[in-house]
PDB file of C-alpha atoms and ligand atoms in Angstrom:
ATOM      1  CA  MET F   1     -24.751  97.921-145.370  1.00  0.00           C
ATOM      2  CA  HIS F   2     -28.181  99.480-146.320  1.00  0.00           C
ATOM      3  CA  GLN F   3     -28.056 102.983-147.528  1.00  0.00           C
ATOM      4  CA  ASP F   4     -29.682 104.501-144.455  1.00  0.00           C
ATOM      5  CA  GLU F   5     -27.137 102.860-142.183  1.00  0.00           C
ATOM      6  CA  LEU F   6     -24.358 104.685-144.160  1.00  0.00           C
ATOM      7  CA  LYS F   7     -26.143 108.120-143.895  1.00  0.00           C
ATOM      8  CA  GLN F   8     -26.353 107.308-140.204  1.00  0.00           C
ATOM      9  CA  ALA F   9     -22.917 106.393-139.985  1.00  0.00           C
ATOM     10  CA  VAL F  10     -21.575 109.362-141.746  1.00  0.00           C
ATOM     11  CA  ALA F  11     -23.797 111.642-139.840  1.00  0.00           C
ATOM     12  CA  GLN F  12     -22.353 110.402-136.462  1.00  0.00           C
ATOM     13  CA  ALA F  13     -18.730 110.660-137.891  1.00  0.00           C
ATOM     14  CA  ALA F  14     -19.681 114.502-138.609  1.00  0.00           C
ATOM     15  CA  VAL F  15     -20.872 114.875-135.041  1.00  0.00           C
ATOM     16  CA  ASP F  16     -17.690 113.161-133.791  1.00  0.00           C
ATOM     17  CA  TYR F  17     -15.356 115.558-135.885  1.00  0.00           C
ATOM     18  CA  ILE F  18     -16.954 118.748-134.691  1.00  0.00           C
ATOM     19  CA  THR F  19     -17.451 117.889-131.135  1.00  0.00           C
ATOM     20  CA  PRO F  20     -14.033 118.718-129.904  1.00  0.00           C
ATOM     21  CA  HIS F  21     -14.166 122.020-131.613  1.00  0.00           C
ATOM     22  CA  LEU F  22     -17.525 123.052-130.060  1.00  0.00           C
ATOM     23  CA  ASN F  23     -18.196 125.245-127.199  1.00  0.00           C
ATOM     24  CA  LYS F  24     -21.118 127.201-125.600  1.00  0.00           C
ATOM     25  CA  ASP F  25     -21.037 130.009-127.934  1.00  0.00           C
ATOM     26  CA  SER F  26     -20.584 127.836-131.157  1.00  0.00           C
ATOM     27  CA  ILE F  27     -22.995 128.029-133.820  1.00  0.00           C
ATOM     28  CA  VAL F  28     -23.518 125.201-136.258  1.00  0.00           C
ATOM     29  CA  GLY F  29     -24.741 125.602-139.878  1.00  0.00           C
ATOM     30  CA  VAL F  30     -27.190 122.756-140.920  1.00  0.00           C
ATOM     31  CA  GLY F  31     -28.006 121.633-144.423  1.00  0.00           C
ATOM     32  CA  THR F  32     -31.090 119.841-146.011  1.00  0.00           C
ATOM     33  CA  GLY F  33     -31.847 116.461-147.099  1.00  0.00           C
ATOM     34  CA  SER F  34     -31.873 112.966-145.845  1.00  0.00           C
ATOM     35  CA  THR F  35     -28.432 112.720-144.793  1.00  0.00           C
ATOM     36  CA  ALA F  36     -28.698 116.153-143.188  1.00  0.00           C
ATOM     37  CA  ASN F  37     -31.712 114.706-141.330  1.00  0.00           C
ATOM     38  CA  CYS F  38     -29.276 112.094-139.762  1.00  0.00           C
ATOM     39  CA  PHE F  39     -27.048 114.718-138.778  1.00  0.00           C
ATOM     40  CA  ILE F  40     -29.772 116.667-137.178  1.00  0.00           C
ATOM     41  CA  ASP F  41     -30.620 113.421-134.884  1.00  0.00           C
ATOM     42  CA  ALA F  42     -27.087 112.792-134.216  1.00  0.00           C
ATOM     43  CA  LEU F  43     -26.455 116.674-133.312  1.00  0.00           C
ATOM     44  CA  ALA F  44     -29.321 116.336-130.985  1.00  0.00           C
ATOM     45  CA  THR F  45     -27.320 113.865-128.884  1.00  0.00           C
ATOM     46  CA  ILE F  46     -24.719 116.779-128.088  1.00  0.00           C
ATOM     47  CA  LYS F  47     -27.156 119.735-128.094  1.00  0.00           C
ATOM     48  CA  HIS F  48     -25.980 120.874-124.615  1.00  0.00           C
ATOM     49  CA  THR F  49     -22.216 121.502-126.120  1.00  0.00           C
ATOM     50  CA  PHE F  50     -23.241 124.260-128.346  1.00  0.00           C
ATOM     51  CA  ASP F  51     -25.369 127.508-128.250  1.00  0.00           C
ATOM     52  CA  ALA F  52     -27.526 127.006-131.604  1.00  0.00           C
ATOM     53  CA  ALA F  53     -27.912 126.375-135.403  1.00  0.00           C
ATOM     54  CA  VAL F  54     -28.633 128.132-138.549  1.00  0.00           C
ATOM     55  CA  ALA F  55     -30.902 126.120-140.937  1.00  0.00           C
ATOM     56  CA  SER F  56     -30.490 125.938-144.656  1.00  0.00           C
ATOM     57  CA  SER F  57     -34.380 125.614-145.277  1.00  0.00           C
ATOM     58  CA  GLU F  58     -37.416 125.825-143.522  1.00  0.00           C
ATOM     59  CA  GLU F  59     -37.798 121.946-143.166  1.00  0.00           C
ATOM     60  CA  THR F  60     -34.339 121.669-141.319  1.00  0.00           C
ATOM     61  CA  ALA F  61     -35.515 124.637-138.971  1.00  0.00           C
ATOM     62  CA  SER F  62     -38.298 122.641-137.917  1.00  0.00           C
ATOM     63  CA  ARG F  63     -36.599 119.366-137.305  1.00  0.00           C
ATOM     64  CA  LEU F  64     -33.929 121.157-135.375  1.00  0.00           C
ATOM     65  CA  ARG F  65     -36.566 122.882-133.261  1.00  0.00           C
ATOM     66  CA  GLU F  66     -38.419 119.507-132.756  1.00  0.00           C
ATOM     67  CA  ARG F  67     -35.413 118.253-131.385  1.00  0.00           C
ATOM     68  CA  GLY F  68     -34.799 121.152-128.884  1.00  0.00           C
ATOM     69  CA  ILE F  69     -31.921 122.863-130.825  1.00  0.00           C
ATOM     70  CA  ASN F  70     -32.183 126.597-130.748  1.00  0.00           C
ATOM     71  CA  VAL F  71     -32.318 127.993-134.476  1.00  0.00           C
ATOM     72  CA  LEU F  72     -31.034 131.434-135.503  1.00  0.00           C
ATOM     73  CA  GLU F  73     -31.454 133.604-138.294  1.00  0.00           C
ATOM     74  CA  LEU F  74     -28.152 133.950-140.122  1.00  0.00           C
ATOM     75  CA  ASN F  75     -28.285 137.724-140.186  1.00  0.00           C
ATOM     76  CA  SER F  76     -28.133 137.627-136.403  1.00  0.00           C
ATOM     77  CA  VAL F  77     -24.864 135.511-136.415  1.00  0.00           C
ATOM     78  CA  GLN F  78     -21.149 136.924-136.660  1.00  0.00           C
ATOM     79  CA  GLN F  79     -19.460 133.827-136.893  1.00  0.00           C
ATOM     80  CA  LEU F  80     -20.672 130.070-137.997  1.00  0.00           C
ATOM     81  CA  ARG F  81     -18.123 127.660-136.892  1.00  0.00           C
ATOM     82  CA  PHE F  82     -19.087 124.868-139.273  1.00  0.00           C
ATOM     83  CA  TYR F  83     -21.634 123.923-142.052  1.00  0.00           C
ATOM     84  CA  ILE F  84     -22.759 120.368-142.326  1.00  0.00           C
ATOM     85  CA  ASP F  85     -24.757 119.118-145.405  1.00  0.00           C
ATOM     86  CA  GLY F  86     -24.944 116.223-147.995  1.00  0.00           C
ATOM     87  CA  ALA F  87     -24.678 116.420-151.654  1.00  0.00           C
ATOM     88  CA  ASP F  88     -26.023 114.899-154.884  1.00  0.00           C
ATOM     89  CA  GLU F  89     -22.545 114.737-156.276  1.00  0.00           C
ATOM     90  CA  SER F  90     -18.884 115.458-155.477  1.00  0.00           C
ATOM     91  CA  ASP F  91     -15.777 115.209-157.519  1.00  0.00           C
ATOM     92  CA  HIS F  92     -12.452 114.534-155.914  1.00  0.00           C
ATOM     93  CA  GLN F  93     -11.668 118.002-155.532  1.00  0.00           C
ATOM     94  CA  LEU F  94     -14.809 118.496-153.546  1.00  0.00           C
ATOM     95  CA  ASN F  95     -16.494 120.447-156.061  1.00  0.00           C
ATOM     96  CA  LEU F  96     -20.344 119.617-155.530  1.00  0.00           C
ATOM     97  CA  ILE F  97     -23.605 119.447-156.981  1.00  0.00           C
ATOM     98  CA  LYS F  98     -26.134 120.238-154.558  1.00  0.00           C
ATOM     99  CA  GLY F  99     -30.114 121.278-154.848  1.00  0.00           C
ATOM    100  CA  GLY F 100     -31.941 117.936-155.274  1.00  0.00           C
ATOM    101  CA  GLY F 101     -34.032 119.031-152.286  1.00  0.00           C
ATOM    102  CA  ALA F 102     -34.340 122.684-153.890  1.00  0.00           C
ATOM    103  CA  ALA F 103     -32.501 124.124-151.129  1.00  0.00           C
ATOM    104  CA  LEU F 104     -29.409 125.326-152.828  1.00  0.00           C
ATOM    105  CA  THR F 105     -29.706 128.952-152.330  1.00  0.00           C
ATOM    106  CA  ARG F 106     -29.898 128.966-148.845  1.00  0.00           C
ATOM    107  CA  GLU F 107     -27.466 126.285-148.520  1.00  0.00           C
ATOM    108  CA  LYS F 108     -24.974 128.224-150.825  1.00  0.00           C
ATOM    109  CA  ILE F 109     -25.244 131.241-148.242  1.00  0.00           C
ATOM    110  CA  VAL F 110     -24.854 129.381-145.074  1.00  0.00           C
ATOM    111  CA  ALA F 111     -21.692 127.405-146.724  1.00  0.00           C
ATOM    112  CA  ALA F 112     -20.203 130.995-147.565  1.00  0.00           C
ATOM    113  CA  VAL F 113     -20.535 132.277-144.130  1.00  0.00           C
ATOM    114  CA  ALA F 114     -19.151 129.104-142.535  1.00  0.00           C
ATOM    115  CA  GLU F 115     -15.610 128.737-141.195  1.00  0.00           C
ATOM    116  CA  GLU F 116     -15.471 125.150-142.569  1.00  0.00           C
ATOM    117  CA  PHE F 117     -17.955 123.082-144.657  1.00  0.00           C
ATOM    118  CA  ILE F 118     -18.079 119.402-143.965  1.00  0.00           C
ATOM    119  CA  CYS F 119     -19.874 117.426-146.727  1.00  0.00           C
ATOM    120  CA  ILE F 120     -21.333 114.119-145.634  1.00  0.00           C
ATOM    121  CA  ALA F 121     -22.454 111.493-148.317  1.00  0.00           C
ATOM    122  CA  ASP F 122     -22.436 107.929-148.988  1.00  0.00           C
ATOM    123  CA  GLU F 123     -19.836 106.646-151.596  1.00  0.00           C
ATOM    124  CA  SER F 124     -22.179 106.592-154.285  1.00  0.00           C
ATOM    125  CA  LYS F 125     -22.067 110.364-154.428  1.00  0.00           C
ATOM    126  CA  LEU F 126     -18.362 110.420-155.489  1.00  0.00           C
ATOM    127  CA  VAL F 127     -17.840 110.933-159.194  1.00  0.00           C
ATOM    128  CA  ASN F 128     -14.865 111.789-161.471  1.00  0.00           C
ATOM    129  CA  THR F 129     -16.623 114.463-163.466  1.00  0.00           C
ATOM    130  CA  LEU F 130     -19.876 116.283-162.156  1.00  0.00           C
ATOM    131  CA  GLY F 131     -23.187 116.312-164.272  1.00  0.00           C
ATOM    132  CA  THR F 132     -24.641 113.089-164.351  1.00  0.00           C
ATOM    133  CA  PHE F 133     -27.058 114.269-161.676  1.00  0.00           C
ATOM    134  CA  PRO F 134     -29.045 117.011-163.528  1.00  0.00           C
ATOM    135  CA  LEU F 135     -27.825 120.402-162.346  1.00  0.00           C
ATOM    136  CA  PRO F 136     -30.613 122.415-160.171  1.00  0.00           C
ATOM    137  CA  VAL F 137     -30.939 125.911-161.170  1.00  0.00           C
ATOM    138  CA  GLU F 138     -33.046 128.109-158.853  1.00  0.00           C
ATOM    139  CA  VAL F 139     -34.772 130.860-161.026  1.00  0.00           C
ATOM    140  CA  ILE F 140     -37.177 133.922-160.449  1.00  0.00           C
ATOM    141  CA  PRO F 141     -40.621 132.636-161.752  1.00  0.00           C
ATOM    142  CA  MET F 142     -41.196 135.043-164.581  1.00  0.00           C
ATOM    143  CA  ALA F 143     -37.680 134.247-165.885  1.00  0.00           C
ATOM    144  CA  ARG F 144     -38.190 130.487-166.077  1.00  0.00           C
ATOM    145  CA  SER F 145     -38.717 130.071-169.992  1.00  0.00           C
ATOM    146  CA  TYR F 146     -35.964 132.827-170.669  1.00  0.00           C
ATOM    147  CA  VAL F 147     -33.518 131.025-168.185  1.00  0.00           C
ATOM    148  CA  ALA F 148     -34.363 127.698-169.790  1.00  0.00           C
ATOM    149  CA  ARG F 149     -33.353 128.945-173.393  1.00  0.00           C
ATOM    150  CA  LYS F 150     -30.250 130.356-172.133  1.00  0.00           C
ATOM    151  CA  LEU F 151     -29.232 127.063-170.714  1.00  0.00           C
ATOM    152  CA  VAL F 152     -30.047 124.989-173.849  1.00  0.00           C
ATOM    153  CA  GLY F 153     -27.676 127.530-175.525  1.00  0.00           C
ATOM    154  CA  LEU F 154     -25.002 126.211-172.919  1.00  0.00           C
ATOM    155  CA  GLY F 155     -25.766 122.727-174.050  1.00  0.00           C
ATOM    156  CA  GLY F 156     -27.916 121.514-171.519  1.00  0.00           C
ATOM    157  CA  GLU F 157     -31.534 120.305-171.478  1.00  0.00           C
ATOM    158  CA  PRO F 158     -33.477 122.025-168.623  1.00  0.00           C
ATOM    159  CA  ILE F 159     -36.562 120.352-167.037  1.00  0.00           C
ATOM    160  CA  TRP F 160     -38.927 122.390-165.084  1.00  0.00           C
ATOM    161  CA  ARG F 161     -39.171 120.869-161.475  1.00  0.00           C
ATOM    162  CA  GLN F 162     -43.139 120.966-161.617  1.00  0.00           C
ATOM    163  CA  GLY F 163     -44.989 121.734-158.428  1.00  0.00           C
ATOM    164  CA  VAL F 164     -41.743 122.742-156.417  1.00  0.00           C
ATOM    165  CA  VAL F 165     -41.598 126.224-155.083  1.00  0.00           C
ATOM    166  CA  THR F 166     -38.426 126.913-153.124  1.00  0.00           C
ATOM    167  CA  ASP F 167     -38.514 128.560-149.675  1.00  0.00           C
ATOM    168  CA  ASN F 168     -37.750 131.801-151.578  1.00  0.00           C
ATOM    169  CA  GLY F 169     -40.620 131.522-153.473  1.00  0.00           C
ATOM    170  CA  ASN F 170     -38.729 130.668-156.903  1.00  0.00           C
ATOM    171  CA  TYR F 171     -38.867 127.801-159.273  1.00  0.00           C
ATOM    172  CA  ILE F 172     -36.115 124.876-159.843  1.00  0.00           C
ATOM    173  CA  LEU F 173     -34.795 124.100-163.509  1.00  0.00           C
ATOM    174  CA  ASP F 174     -33.129 120.754-163.562  1.00  0.00           C
ATOM    175  CA  VAL F 175     -30.374 120.752-166.298  1.00  0.00           C
ATOM    176  CA  HIS F 176     -29.548 117.372-167.866  1.00  0.00           C
ATOM    177  CA  GLY F 177     -26.854 116.422-170.201  1.00  0.00           C
ATOM    178  CA  LEU F 178     -24.023 118.528-168.797  1.00  0.00           C
ATOM    179  CA  GLU F 179     -20.543 117.170-168.510  1.00  0.00           C
ATOM    180  CA  ILE F 180     -19.125 119.921-166.055  1.00  0.00           C
ATOM    181  CA  THR F 181     -15.251 119.695-166.725  1.00  0.00           C
ATOM    182  CA  ASN F 182     -14.698 123.185-165.159  1.00  0.00           C
ATOM    183  CA  PRO F 183     -17.075 123.599-162.502  1.00  0.00           C
ATOM    184  CA  THR F 184     -16.073 127.368-161.513  1.00  0.00           C
ATOM    185  CA  GLU F 185     -16.410 128.412-164.856  1.00  0.00           C
ATOM    186  CA  LEU F 186     -19.664 127.110-165.319  1.00  0.00           C
ATOM    187  CA  GLU F 187     -20.996 128.142-161.886  1.00  0.00           C
ATOM    188  CA  THR F 188     -19.769 131.678-162.754  1.00  0.00           C
ATOM    189  CA  GLU F 189     -21.479 131.495-166.375  1.00  0.00           C
ATOM    190  CA  ILE F 190     -25.118 130.229-165.269  1.00  0.00           C
ATOM    191  CA  ASN F 191     -25.084 132.846-162.493  1.00  0.00           C
ATOM    192  CA  GLN F 192     -24.673 135.626-164.753  1.00  0.00           C
ATOM    193  CA  ILE F 193     -27.938 134.753-166.706  1.00  0.00           C
ATOM    194  CA  THR F 194     -30.439 137.257-165.692  1.00  0.00           C
ATOM    195  CA  GLY F 195     -33.238 135.717-163.545  1.00  0.00           C
ATOM    196  CA  VAL F 196     -31.099 132.807-162.004  1.00  0.00           C
ATOM    197  CA  VAL F 197     -30.819 133.054-158.291  1.00  0.00           C
ATOM    198  CA  THR F 198     -28.076 130.712-158.282  1.00  0.00           C
ATOM    199  CA  ASN F 199     -27.197 127.196-159.392  1.00  0.00           C
ATOM    200  CA  GLY F 200     -26.252 124.064-157.794  1.00  0.00           C
ATOM    201  CA  ILE F 201     -22.647 123.969-158.531  1.00  0.00           C
ATOM    202  CA  PHE F 202     -20.367 124.394-155.361  1.00  0.00           C
ATOM    203  CA  ALA F 203     -17.013 125.331-156.858  1.00  0.00           C
ATOM    204  CA  MET F 204     -16.538 128.770-155.697  1.00  0.00           C
ATOM    205  CA  ARG F 205     -17.104 127.744-152.220  1.00  0.00           C
ATOM    206  CA  SER F 206     -16.392 124.125-152.468  1.00  0.00           C
ATOM    207  CA  ALA F 207     -16.402 121.726-149.418  1.00  0.00           C
ATOM    208  CA  ASP F 208     -13.542 121.665-147.059  1.00  0.00           C
ATOM    209  CA  ILE F 209     -13.870 117.965-145.909  1.00  0.00           C
ATOM    210  CA  LEU F 210     -15.731 115.229-147.323  1.00  0.00           C
ATOM    211  CA  LEU F 211     -16.911 112.493-145.007  1.00  0.00           C
ATOM    212  CA  LEU F 212     -17.624 109.497-147.233  1.00  0.00           C
ATOM    213  CA  ALA F 213     -19.552 106.414-145.746  1.00  0.00           C
ATOM    214  CA  THR F 214     -18.772 103.074-147.478  1.00  0.00           C
ATOM    215  CA  PRO F 215     -19.244  99.748-146.214  1.00  0.00           C
ATOM    216  CA  GLU F 216     -15.598  99.404-144.896  1.00  0.00           C
ATOM    217  CA  GLY F 217     -15.879 102.498-142.881  1.00  0.00           C
ATOM    218  CA  ILE F 218     -15.867 106.481-142.988  1.00  0.00           C
ATOM    219  CA  LYS F 219     -13.279 107.716-145.666  1.00  0.00           C
ATOM    220  CA  GLN F 220     -12.117 111.360-145.339  1.00  0.00           C
ATOM    221  CA  LEU F 221     -11.217 113.474-148.270  1.00  0.00           C
ATOM    222  CA  ASP F 222      -9.973 116.825-148.052  1.00  0.00           C
TER     223      ASP F 222
HETATM  224  C1  LIG M   1     -30.786 119.527-150.872  1.00  0.00           C
HETATM  225  C2  LIG M   1     -29.557 119.062-150.952  1.00  0.00           C
HETATM  226  C3  LIG M   1     -29.115 117.755-150.432  1.00  0.00           C
HETATM  227  O1  LIG M   1     -28.020 118.017-149.751  1.00  0.00           O
HETATM  228  C4  LIG M   1     -28.915 116.725-151.538  1.00  0.00           C
HETATM  229  O2  LIG M   1     -30.059 116.771-152.475  1.00  0.00           O
HETATM  230  C5  LIG M   1     -28.657 115.285-150.844  1.00  0.00           C
HETATM  231  O3  LIG M   1     -29.672 114.673-150.480  1.00  0.00           O
HETATM  232  P1  LIG M   1     -29.684 113.467-149.452  1.00  0.00           P
HETATM  233  O4  LIG M   1     -28.786 113.590-148.488  1.00  0.00           O
HETATM  234  O5  LIG M   1     -31.053 113.218-149.324  1.00  0.00           O
HETATM  235  O6  LIG M   1     -29.137 112.549-150.593  1.00  0.00           O
HETATM  236  O7  LIG M   1     -28.739 119.684-151.633  1.00  0.00           O
HETATM  237  O8  LIG M   1     -30.855 121.060-151.582  1.00  0.00           O
END
């Protein structure tokens, strides 16, 4: 099975999972990336069964609107039933690395608000220990060098993602060489560096459910 077919299958599985819980007042949070894009396409087929979506990036907001789905600002929303998004890595406890698409900060905010966070991925994303995928860290531009030095002090090798500016006007450092044995501790430690907006470890708010596409079918971890 081709990777695109796995992404489409897991996106459809997420739609099947949420559909019985949606009503005309429901608001759905939507992530960013190629798997989230497949989810948006599948979500469009049930767009008359819920009220609106909240997007984790400008790109996602555009794709939702193009498919006729109403997009709301998070600040105007009281309750978000679900957040559905991909990941760059997940461990077996559903701690994640996210931010390969540079949308980590808004993704983390929308995930924090949601009642239930459903992560969708193909099986290549499941790992025993996070850290093979370089950890994205969003930084205020003037703090880039300072934060990079601090990340070296934590044992990482930060590389500036050249040419990328986030939706919030900031830069991304991708930190190589970390073996993340305690995701909650490292998430907290990096977030305490002055100039860091947030980092791509999702451990304090991990996923509630991981839907994993395999050639044998969809597996659910929770
Ligand atoms: C974007 C993300 C994505 O969820 C992550 O990069 C996975 O993307 P894809 O579904 O394209 O593999 O965190 O910031």
